[in-house]
Amino acid sequence: MMQHSGARARARAHVRGPRVASLLPACTENVISLGAAELLVAVSEDCAPLLARRPGAEPMQLPVVARGKFDAGRMSSAEIAAVHRTSSRGAALAAMYAPGSQVATACSLVKLQLCSYFHVDLEVIIRAQPEVVLTHVATDVAAEEEVREALAFVLNDPHVRIVSLDPSSTSEVFAALGRIGAAIGFEEAAAKAGVQFRRALDNLSRDCSSCFIDSRRLRRVAVVQWLDPLYLCGGWVAELMVSILGVEDTVCSPAFASQSAAWSDLVGNSQLDALLVAACGMSDVRIQQELRKISQSNRALEMLIKEARVIVFDARRLFSVPSCASLVDTASVIVDALRTEHQILHESQQSHSWARASLESVSTASKR
């Protein structure tokens, strides 16, 4: 049974804090981890599934205030990348500098710039009247404070706050949890949750120390973040590979959030122990389809698929959502996929050999 407005109002009476709009799944997961989900008054379309499967709690149904800037469901990696390059910058610039009223300019900034990844529904956000907005502000056209002033104008609330987050390293992921806790009055809960999540990572690291030793140690592992053009994961994903699994070479340094590459870069004298493919926002089935298509005209990728141990992951949440819960769950899935052979499904089709990690049995980080 969905939790509707009446139930939410009663729940809010027991959870004190500001009205919160969360436009990013990572922010929503962090709010849930803090036990503050009842403060949410609006979310993006990608956050809705998280509220529907909260562990130990009734599903919530909230107004959707932000939706994708384009329909990526039937687009290839190359097509999605092309759209991202153009994004809404042109439209936002035209709206800002064309003759018009302050209302038109403010509305355009809120709709197109309040979130880097989504378009904001003005009617919904006005009805929701959030006091705190968790997001990542697009600053290619206007500064963050300009966007905040535009939002204040649209909501008629000069005190509305924006918390703009874009963590790439493990430390930044934990810092984001703390910033959210401070913004919504849950500092103590954030401190406790941070300790629990760090303990979960430490437990995984200790568990792995006796598993990947000597000849079984993983020395060179690459993680694919995007397929066309090819990008490799750095940042917190690469950090997990080093700190949890003891990988010596992640190809893309943890110092970088991601790095462009060519498939031929992964073929050579330094053989990969494993190639993990987790294209941001894509299911494992869709990733396999794209890899097969790209490999038909890319000899290097074809060789990698035949020679390397290729593990394809469902990356609609794991690897893609930089929340503390997702960070621990991602580490758990990587460990399970690389360590436990019987948890990997081996497939063979058209001379391509795959190993696809099963994610259905993964528990949430907070339960570890």
C-alpha positions as CSV (number, residue, x, y, z in Angstrom):
1,M,0.0,0.0,0.0
2,M,1.4,3.3,-1.1
3,Q,2.0,6.1,1.5
4,H,-0.1,9.0,0.3
5,S,-0.5,12.6,1.5
6,G,-2.4,11.8,4.7
7,A,0.0,9.2,5.8
8,R,3.0,11.4,4.9
9,A,1.6,14.3,6.9
10,R,1.3,12.0,10.0
11,A,4.8,10.7,9.4
12,R,6.2,14.2,9.1
13,A,4.8,15.0,12.5
14,H,7.2,12.5,14.0
15,V,10.2,13.5,11.8
16,R,11.1,17.2,12.2
17,G,13.0,19.0,9.5
18,P,12.7,21.0,6.3
19,R,10.7,20.1,3.3
20,V,13.2,18.4,0.9
21,A,13.2,17.9,-2.8
22,S,15.8,15.4,-4.0
23,L,16.6,15.4,-7.7
24,L,19.3,12.8,-7.7
25,P,19.1,9.1,-6.7
26,A,22.3,9.3,-4.6
27,C,20.8,12.1,-2.6
28,T,17.6,10.2,-2.1
29,E,19.5,7.1,-1.0
30,N,21.4,9.1,1.5
31,V,18.2,10.7,2.9
32,I,16.7,7.2,3.3
33,S,19.9,6.0,5.0
34,L,19.5,8.8,7.6
35,G,15.9,7.8,8.4
36,A,14.6,11.1,7.0
37,A,12.6,9.9,4.0
38,E,9.5,11.4,5.5
39,L,11.0,14.9,4.9
40,L,10.9,14.3,1.1
41,V,8.1,16.2,-0.7
42,A,9.3,15.6,-4.3
43,V,11.8,13.5,-6.2
44,S,13.1,12.9,-9.7
45,E,11.8,10.0,-11.8
46,D,14.9,8.0,-11.1
47,C,14.4,8.3,-7.4
48,A,10.9,6.7,-7.4
49,P,12.1,3.1,-7.4
50,L,14.2,3.7,-4.3
51,L,11.2,4.9,-2.4
52,A,9.2,1.9,-3.6
53,R,11.6,-0.6,-2.1
54,R,12.8,0.9,1.2
55,P,13.9,-1.9,3.5
56,G,11.6,-2.4,6.4
57,A,9.3,0.4,5.5
58,E,6.2,1.0,3.4
59,P,6.6,2.2,-0.2
60,M,6.3,5.9,-0.7
61,Q,4.8,7.7,-3.7
62,L,5.9,11.3,-4.1
63,P,5.4,13.9,-6.8
64,V,7.9,13.6,-9.7
65,V,9.6,17.0,-10.0
66,A,12.3,16.2,-12.5
67,R,12.5,14.0,-15.6
68,G,15.2,13.0,-18.1
69,K,16.2,15.5,-20.7
70,F,15.7,12.9,-23.4
71,D,14.4,9.3,-23.7
72,A,17.5,7.1,-23.5
73,G,15.6,3.8,-23.6
74,R,16.1,3.2,-27.3
75,M,19.2,5.2,-27.9
76,S,22.7,3.8,-28.4
77,S,25.6,4.8,-26.3
78,A,26.9,7.0,-29.1
79,E,23.5,8.7,-29.5
80,I,23.2,9.4,-25.8
81,A,26.7,10.8,-25.7
82,A,25.9,13.1,-28.6
83,V,22.8,14.5,-26.8
84,H,24.8,15.0,-23.6
85,R,27.3,17.1,-25.4
86,T,24.7,19.5,-26.6
87,S,22.4,19.1,-23.5
88,S,20.2,22.1,-22.9
89,R,23.0,24.7,-22.9
90,G,21.8,26.3,-26.1
91,A,18.2,26.5,-24.9
92,A,19.2,27.9,-21.6
93,L,21.4,30.6,-23.1
94,A,18.7,31.6,-25.5
95,A,16.2,31.9,-22.6
96,M,18.6,33.9,-20.5
97,Y,19.7,36.5,-23.0
98,A,16.6,36.9,-25.2
99,P,14.4,39.9,-24.5
100,G,11.9,38.9,-21.9
101,S,10.7,39.3,-18.3
102,Q,12.4,38.3,-15.1
103,V,9.8,35.6,-14.7
104,A,10.8,34.0,-18.0
105,T,14.5,34.1,-17.2
106,A,14.0,32.6,-13.7
107,C,11.7,29.9,-15.0
108,S,14.2,28.9,-17.6
109,L,17.1,28.7,-15.2
110,V,15.1,26.6,-12.8
111,K,13.8,24.2,-15.5
112,L,17.1,23.8,-17.3
113,Q,19.9,24.4,-14.8
114,L,18.6,23.4,-11.4
115,C,19.7,19.9,-12.2
116,S,22.5,18.8,-14.6
117,Y,20.7,15.6,-15.5
118,F,17.0,16.4,-15.5
119,H,14.5,19.0,-16.6
120,V,12.5,20.4,-13.6
121,D,8.8,20.6,-13.8
122,L,7.9,24.1,-12.6
123,E,4.3,23.4,-11.6
124,V,5.3,20.4,-9.5
125,I,8.1,22.2,-7.7
126,I,5.9,25.2,-7.0
127,R,3.2,22.9,-5.5
128,A,5.8,21.0,-3.5
129,Q,7.4,24.2,-2.0
130,P,10.7,22.6,-0.9
131,E,12.8,24.4,1.6
132,V,15.9,22.4,0.7
133,V,16.8,21.1,-2.8
134,L,19.4,18.3,-3.1
135,T,20.8,18.3,-6.6
136,H,23.8,19.0,-8.8
137,V,23.4,22.4,-10.4
138,A,24.4,22.9,-14.0
139,T,26.9,25.8,-14.0
140,D,27.7,26.0,-17.7
141,V,25.3,28.9,-18.2
142,A,24.8,30.5,-14.8
143,A,26.5,30.4,-11.4
144,E,25.0,28.3,-8.6
145,E,23.9,31.4,-6.7
146,E,22.1,32.7,-9.8
147,V,20.2,29.5,-10.0
148,R,19.3,29.6,-6.3
149,E,18.0,33.2,-6.7
150,A,15.9,32.1,-9.7
151,L,14.5,29.3,-7.6
152,A,13.8,31.7,-4.7
153,F,11.9,33.9,-7.2
154,V,9.9,31.1,-8.6
155,L,9.0,29.7,-5.2
156,N,8.6,33.1,-3.6
157,D,10.9,32.0,-0.8
158,P,14.1,33.9,-0.4
159,H,15.4,31.4,2.2
160,V,15.2,28.3,0.0
161,R,18.5,26.4,0.0
162,I,20.3,24.4,-2.7
163,V,22.8,21.7,-1.8
164,S,24.7,20.9,-5.0
165,L,26.6,17.6,-4.8
166,D,28.8,15.8,-7.4
167,P,31.0,13.4,-5.4
168,S,33.7,11.5,-7.4
169,S,36.0,10.1,-4.7
170,T,35.1,7.8,-1.7
171,S,35.8,10.7,0.7
172,E,33.5,13.0,-1.3
173,V,30.8,10.4,-1.2
174,F,31.0,10.3,2.6
175,A,31.2,14.1,2.8
176,A,28.0,14.3,0.7
177,L,26.2,12.2,3.4
178,G,27.5,14.7,6.0
179,R,26.4,17.8,4.0
180,I,22.9,16.4,3.5
181,G,22.7,15.6,7.2
182,A,23.7,19.1,8.1
183,A,21.3,20.6,5.6
184,I,18.2,18.8,6.9
185,G,19.1,18.7,10.6
186,F,20.3,15.1,10.8
187,E,23.9,15.6,11.6
188,E,24.1,13.0,14.3
189,A,22.3,10.4,12.1
190,A,24.8,11.2,9.3
191,A,27.8,10.6,11.6
192,K,26.4,7.3,12.8
193,A,25.5,6.1,9.3
194,G,29.0,7.1,8.0
195,V,30.6,4.9,10.7
196,Q,28.4,2.0,9.8
197,F,29.1,2.3,6.1
198,R,32.9,2.6,6.7
199,R,32.7,-0.5,8.9
200,A,31.0,-2.4,6.1
201,L,33.8,-1.5,3.8
202,D,36.4,-2.5,6.3
203,N,34.7,-5.8,6.8
204,L,34.8,-6.4,3.0
205,S,38.4,-5.5,2.9
206,R,39.3,-7.9,5.7
207,D,37.2,-10.6,4.1
208,C,39.1,-10.2,0.8
209,S,42.6,-10.1,2.2
210,S,42.6,-13.9,2.5
211,C,40.9,-14.6,-0.8
212,F,42.9,-12.8,-3.4
213,I,46.5,-13.9,-2.7
214,D,49.5,-15.1,-4.6
215,S,48.5,-16.3,-8.1
216,R,44.9,-15.4,-7.6
217,R,45.6,-11.7,-6.8
218,L,44.0,-9.4,-9.3
219,R,46.8,-7.2,-10.7
220,R,45.2,-5.4,-13.6
221,V,41.4,-4.7,-13.8
222,A,39.6,-2.1,-15.9
223,V,36.0,-0.9,-15.3
224,V,34.1,0.4,-18.2
225,Q,31.9,3.4,-17.4
226,W,30.6,4.1,-21.0
227,L,30.8,2.1,-24.2
228,D,30.8,4.6,-27.1
229,P,32.9,6.6,-26.8
230,L,34.8,4.4,-24.4
231,Y,35.3,5.8,-20.8
232,L,36.9,4.0,-17.9
233,C,35.9,4.4,-14.3
234,G,38.2,6.2,-11.9
235,G,37.1,7.9,-8.7
236,W,35.4,5.9,-6.1
237,V,35.0,2.8,-8.2
238,A,38.7,2.6,-8.9
239,E,39.4,3.3,-5.2
240,L,37.2,0.4,-4.2
241,M,39.2,-1.9,-6.6
242,V,42.4,-0.8,-4.9
243,S,41.4,-0.6,-1.3
244,I,39.0,-3.7,-1.1
245,L,40.5,-6.0,-3.7
246,G,44.1,-4.9,-3.7
247,V,44.1,-4.3,-7.5
248,E,47.5,-2.9,-8.5
249,D,46.5,-1.3,-11.8
250,T,43.0,0.0,-12.5
251,V,44.1,1.5,-15.8
252,C,42.2,4.7,-15.0
253,S,43.6,6.3,-11.9
254,P,41.4,6.9,-8.9
255,A,42.6,10.5,-9.1
256,F,40.3,11.0,-12.1
257,A,36.5,10.6,-12.1
258,S,36.7,8.9,-15.5
259,Q,39.1,8.8,-18.4
260,S,38.5,8.4,-22.2
261,A,40.3,5.5,-23.8
262,A,40.4,3.3,-26.9
263,W,39.6,-0.4,-26.8
264,S,43.1,-1.0,-28.2
265,D,44.5,0.6,-25.0
266,L,43.3,-2.5,-23.1
267,V,45.0,-5.0,-25.4
268,G,48.7,-5.6,-25.2
269,N,51.5,-6.9,-23.1
270,S,49.8,-6.0,-19.8
271,Q,47.0,-8.5,-19.9
272,L,43.8,-7.7,-18.0
273,D,42.9,-10.1,-15.2
274,A,39.3,-8.9,-15.6
275,L,37.3,-6.4,-17.6
276,L,34.3,-5.2,-15.7
277,V,31.6,-3.5,-17.8
278,A,29.2,-1.3,-16.0
279,A,27.9,1.3,-18.4
280,C,26.2,4.0,-16.4
281,G,22.4,3.6,-16.1
282,M,22.3,0.5,-18.3
283,S,21.0,-3.0,-17.5
284,D,23.4,-6.0,-18.0
285,V,21.3,-7.3,-20.9
286,R,21.5,-4.0,-22.7
287,I,25.2,-3.7,-22.1
288,Q,25.8,-7.1,-23.7
289,Q,23.7,-6.1,-26.7
290,E,25.8,-3.0,-27.2
291,L,29.1,-4.8,-26.7
292,R,28.2,-7.3,-29.4
293,K,27.2,-4.6,-31.8
294,I,30.4,-2.5,-31.2
295,S,32.6,-5.6,-31.4
296,Q,31.4,-6.3,-35.0
297,S,33.5,-3.4,-36.2
298,N,36.1,-3.2,-33.5
299,R,38.8,-5.8,-33.6
300,A,40.3,-4.8,-30.3
301,L,37.0,-5.2,-28.4
302,E,36.5,-8.5,-30.1
303,M,39.9,-9.7,-28.9
304,L,39.1,-8.5,-25.4
305,I,35.8,-10.4,-25.3
306,K,37.6,-13.6,-26.4
307,E,40.7,-13.3,-24.2
308,A,39.8,-11.3,-21.1
309,R,37.4,-12.3,-18.3
310,V,34.5,-10.1,-19.1
311,I,31.9,-9.5,-16.3
312,V,28.9,-7.4,-17.2
313,F,27.0,-5.7,-14.4
314,D,23.6,-4.2,-14.1
315,A,24.6,-0.5,-13.6
316,R,21.3,1.2,-13.3
317,R,22.1,1.8,-9.6
318,L,25.4,0.1,-8.7
319,F,28.6,1.8,-10.1
320,S,26.4,4.8,-11.1
321,V,24.9,6.2,-7.9
322,P,27.5,7.8,-5.6
323,S,25.7,7.3,-2.3
324,C,27.2,5.5,0.7
325,A,24.7,2.6,0.4
326,S,25.5,2.1,-3.3
327,L,29.2,2.4,-2.7
328,V,29.1,-0.5,-0.2
329,D,26.7,-2.6,-2.4
330,T,28.9,-2.0,-5.4
331,A,31.9,-3.3,-3.5
332,S,30.0,-6.3,-2.4
333,V,28.9,-7.2,-5.9
334,I,32.4,-6.8,-7.3
335,V,33.8,-9.1,-4.6
336,D,31.1,-11.7,-5.1
337,A,31.4,-11.7,-8.9
338,L,35.2,-12.0,-8.9
339,R,35.5,-14.4,-5.9
340,T,32.7,-16.9,-6.1
341,E,32.5,-18.8,-9.4
342,H,29.2,-20.4,-8.7
343,Q,27.5,-17.0,-8.4
344,I,28.5,-16.2,-12.0
345,L,26.4,-17.1,-15.0
346,H,28.5,-18.1,-18.0
347,E,27.1,-17.6,-21.4
348,S,28.3,-18.3,-24.9
349,Q,26.8,-16.8,-28.0
350,Q,28.3,-16.0,-31.4
351,S,31.8,-16.8,-30.2
352,H,31.5,-14.2,-27.4
353,S,32.0,-15.5,-23.8
354,W,30.4,-13.6,-21.0
355,A,30.3,-13.7,-17.3
356,R,27.3,-11.8,-15.9
357,A,27.1,-11.1,-12.2
358,S,23.8,-11.8,-10.6
359,L,22.7,-8.9,-8.4
360,E,19.4,-10.2,-7.1
361,S,20.8,-11.6,-3.9
362,V,22.7,-8.4,-2.9
363,S,21.5,-7.0,0.4
364,T,21.5,-3.3,1.3
365,A,24.7,-1.9,2.9
366,S,22.9,-0.8,6.0
367,K,22.2,-4.4,6.9
368,R,25.8,-5.6,6.8
